[in-house]
């Protein structure tokens, strides 16, 4: 399993004062010293954390970027210009604190099939952030996505409440179905140092995208150690 480090919350902290600290590019350099697959960055419509320049400045370091994005033409144009390693299509609501659930691929499959075509043609890997739901997995295969990223938020909440077995089973089942349809499978949201080991029970997971817990831990340990600790847990 590989790790994508989500650095959005370094930008959240920087933007709290509107200046340059903490420096996102310096943080990206620290992360890139380690054996990670990619830096994950979400360019939201309201630019509440990552800004357009951040993407280009991190790309200049030679980083593989996994760009989380809503399925809008504005962000699609930016993706085609930036040429990230991969994009993960997520739902986006202005009022939400963070991404709240998976994307409804089933309900907009014809739109999404057309939407991802230029991204795929440009050679960008396309992932759909979905709940562990058979209909959504099948729709992701239908539209021609390369990957799904399973939303692990419900699993993470259940883990906190001490009863995660059912949610983990749902993830396992969805991953198996996706793989049988030729999709590669990633996972993310709410994963932390306590629950991440359980992701090893899901056969064939490629990548975990983790942000909040790593950036939170880094306040106490420094970013390099925080990432390194997570890498050790998922190896
Ligand atoms: N994957 C996706 C698609 C997300 O939207 C997020 C949150 O930005 C994450 C992974 C990372 O979640 P967390 O910050 O809870 O680790």
mmCIF file with all atom_site columns, C-alpha atoms and ligand atoms in Angstrom, residues 6 8-9 40 42 68 88 90 98-99 129 149 187-191 209-213, ligand 1:
data_model
loop_
_atom_site.group_PDB
_atom_site.id
_atom_site.type_symbol
_atom_site.label_atom_id
_atom_site.label_alt_id
_atom_site.label_comp_id
_atom_site.label_asym_id
_atom_site.label_entity_id
_atom_site.label_seq_id
_atom_site.pdbx_PDB_ins_code
_atom_site.Cartn_x
_atom_site.Cartn_y
_atom_site.Cartn_z
_atom_site.occupancy
_atom_site.B_iso_or_equiv
_atom_site.pdbx_formal_charge
_atom_site.auth_seq_id
_atom_site.auth_comp_id
_atom_site.auth_asym_id
_atom_site.auth_atom_id
_atom_site.pdbx_PDB_model_num
ATOM   1  C CA . UNK A 1 6   ? -2.957  15.347 1.888  1.00 0.00 ? 6   UNK A CA 1
ATOM   2  C CA . UNK A 1 8   ? -4.573  20.852 2.473  1.00 0.00 ? 8   UNK A CA 1
ATOM   3  C CA . UNK A 1 9   ? -4.469  21.641 6.176  1.00 0.00 ? 9   UNK A CA 1
ATOM   4  C CA . UNK A 1 40  ? -2.877  15.079 -2.428 1.00 0.00 ? 40  UNK A CA 1
ATOM   5  C CA . UNK A 1 42  ? -7.968  19.627 -3.047 1.00 0.00 ? 42  UNK A CA 1
ATOM   6  C CA . UNK A 1 68  ? -9.027  16.285 -5.584 1.00 0.00 ? 68  UNK A CA 1
ATOM   7  C CA . UNK A 1 88  ? -9.964  12.230 -7.664 1.00 0.00 ? 88  UNK A CA 1
ATOM   8  C CA . UNK A 1 90  ? -15.236 14.428 -5.169 1.00 0.00 ? 90  UNK A CA 1
ATOM   9  C CA . UNK A 1 98  ? -14.828 18.721 4.765  1.00 0.00 ? 98  UNK A CA 1
ATOM   10 C CA . UNK A 1 99  ? -15.903 16.239 2.096  1.00 0.00 ? 99  UNK A CA 1
ATOM   11 C CA . UNK A 1 129 ? -14.419 9.081  -4.477 1.00 0.00 ? 129 UNK A CA 1
ATOM   12 C CA . UNK A 1 149 ? -11.286 5.796  -3.746 1.00 0.00 ? 149 UNK A CA 1
ATOM   13 C CA . UNK A 1 187 ? -9.216  4.538  0.252  1.00 0.00 ? 187 UNK A CA 1
ATOM   14 C CA . UNK A 1 188 ? -9.288  7.624  2.410  1.00 0.00 ? 188 UNK A CA 1
ATOM   15 C CA . UNK A 1 189 ? -10.984 9.977  4.841  1.00 0.00 ? 189 UNK A CA 1
ATOM   16 C CA . UNK A 1 190 ? -10.779 9.820  8.612  1.00 0.00 ? 190 UNK A CA 1
ATOM   17 C CA . UNK A 1 191 ? -7.902  7.336  8.616  1.00 0.00 ? 191 UNK A CA 1
ATOM   18 C CA . UNK A 1 209 ? -4.914  9.291  1.092  1.00 0.00 ? 209 UNK A CA 1
ATOM   19 C CA . UNK A 1 210 ? -4.471  10.707 4.563  1.00 0.00 ? 210 UNK A CA 1
ATOM   20 C CA . UNK A 1 211 ? -4.379  14.319 5.699  1.00 0.00 ? 211 UNK A CA 1
ATOM   21 C CA . UNK A 1 212 ? -5.906  15.480 8.935  1.00 0.00 ? 212 UNK A CA 1
ATOM   22 C CA . UNK A 1 213 ? -4.333  12.933 11.273 1.00 0.00 ? 213 UNK A CA 1
HETATM 23 N N1 . LIG B 2 .   ? -9.604  11.491 0.287  1.00 0.00 ? 1   LIG B N1 1
HETATM 24 C C1 . LIG B 2 .   ? -10.520 12.407 -0.098 1.00 0.00 ? 1   LIG B C1 1
HETATM 25 C C2 . LIG B 2 .   ? -11.203 12.213 -1.398 1.00 0.00 ? 1   LIG B C2 1
HETATM 26 C C3 . LIG B 2 .   ? -10.784 13.544 0.688  1.00 0.00 ? 1   LIG B C3 1
HETATM 27 O O1 . LIG B 2 .   ? -11.692 14.448 0.290  1.00 0.00 ? 1   LIG B O1 1
HETATM 28 C C4 . LIG B 2 .   ? -10.053 13.721 1.887  1.00 0.00 ? 1   LIG B C4 1
HETATM 29 C C5 . LIG B 2 .   ? -10.293 14.948 2.717  1.00 0.00 ? 1   LIG B C5 1
HETATM 30 O O2 . LIG B 2 .   ? -9.836  16.062 2.016  1.00 0.00 ? 1   LIG B O2 1
HETATM 31 C C6 . LIG B 2 .   ? -9.108  12.747 2.238  1.00 0.00 ? 1   LIG B C6 1
HETATM 32 C C7 . LIG B 2 .   ? -8.917  11.635 1.439  1.00 0.00 ? 1   LIG B C7 1
HETATM 33 C C8 . LIG B 2 .   ? -8.298  12.874 3.483  1.00 0.00 ? 1   LIG B C8 1
HETATM 34 O O3 . LIG B 2 .   ? -9.112  12.799 4.595  1.00 0.00 ? 1   LIG B O3 1
HETATM 35 P P1 . LIG B 2 .   ? -8.505  13.108 6.043  1.00 0.00 ? 1   LIG B P1 1
HETATM 36 O O4 . LIG B 2 .   ? -8.058  14.537 6.025  1.00 0.00 ? 1   LIG B O4 1
HETATM 37 O O5 . LIG B 2 .   ? -9.646  12.832 6.955  1.00 0.00 ? 1   LIG B O5 1
HETATM 38 O O6 . LIG B 2 .   ? -7.348  12.169 6.223  1.00 0.00 ? 1   LIG B O6 1
#
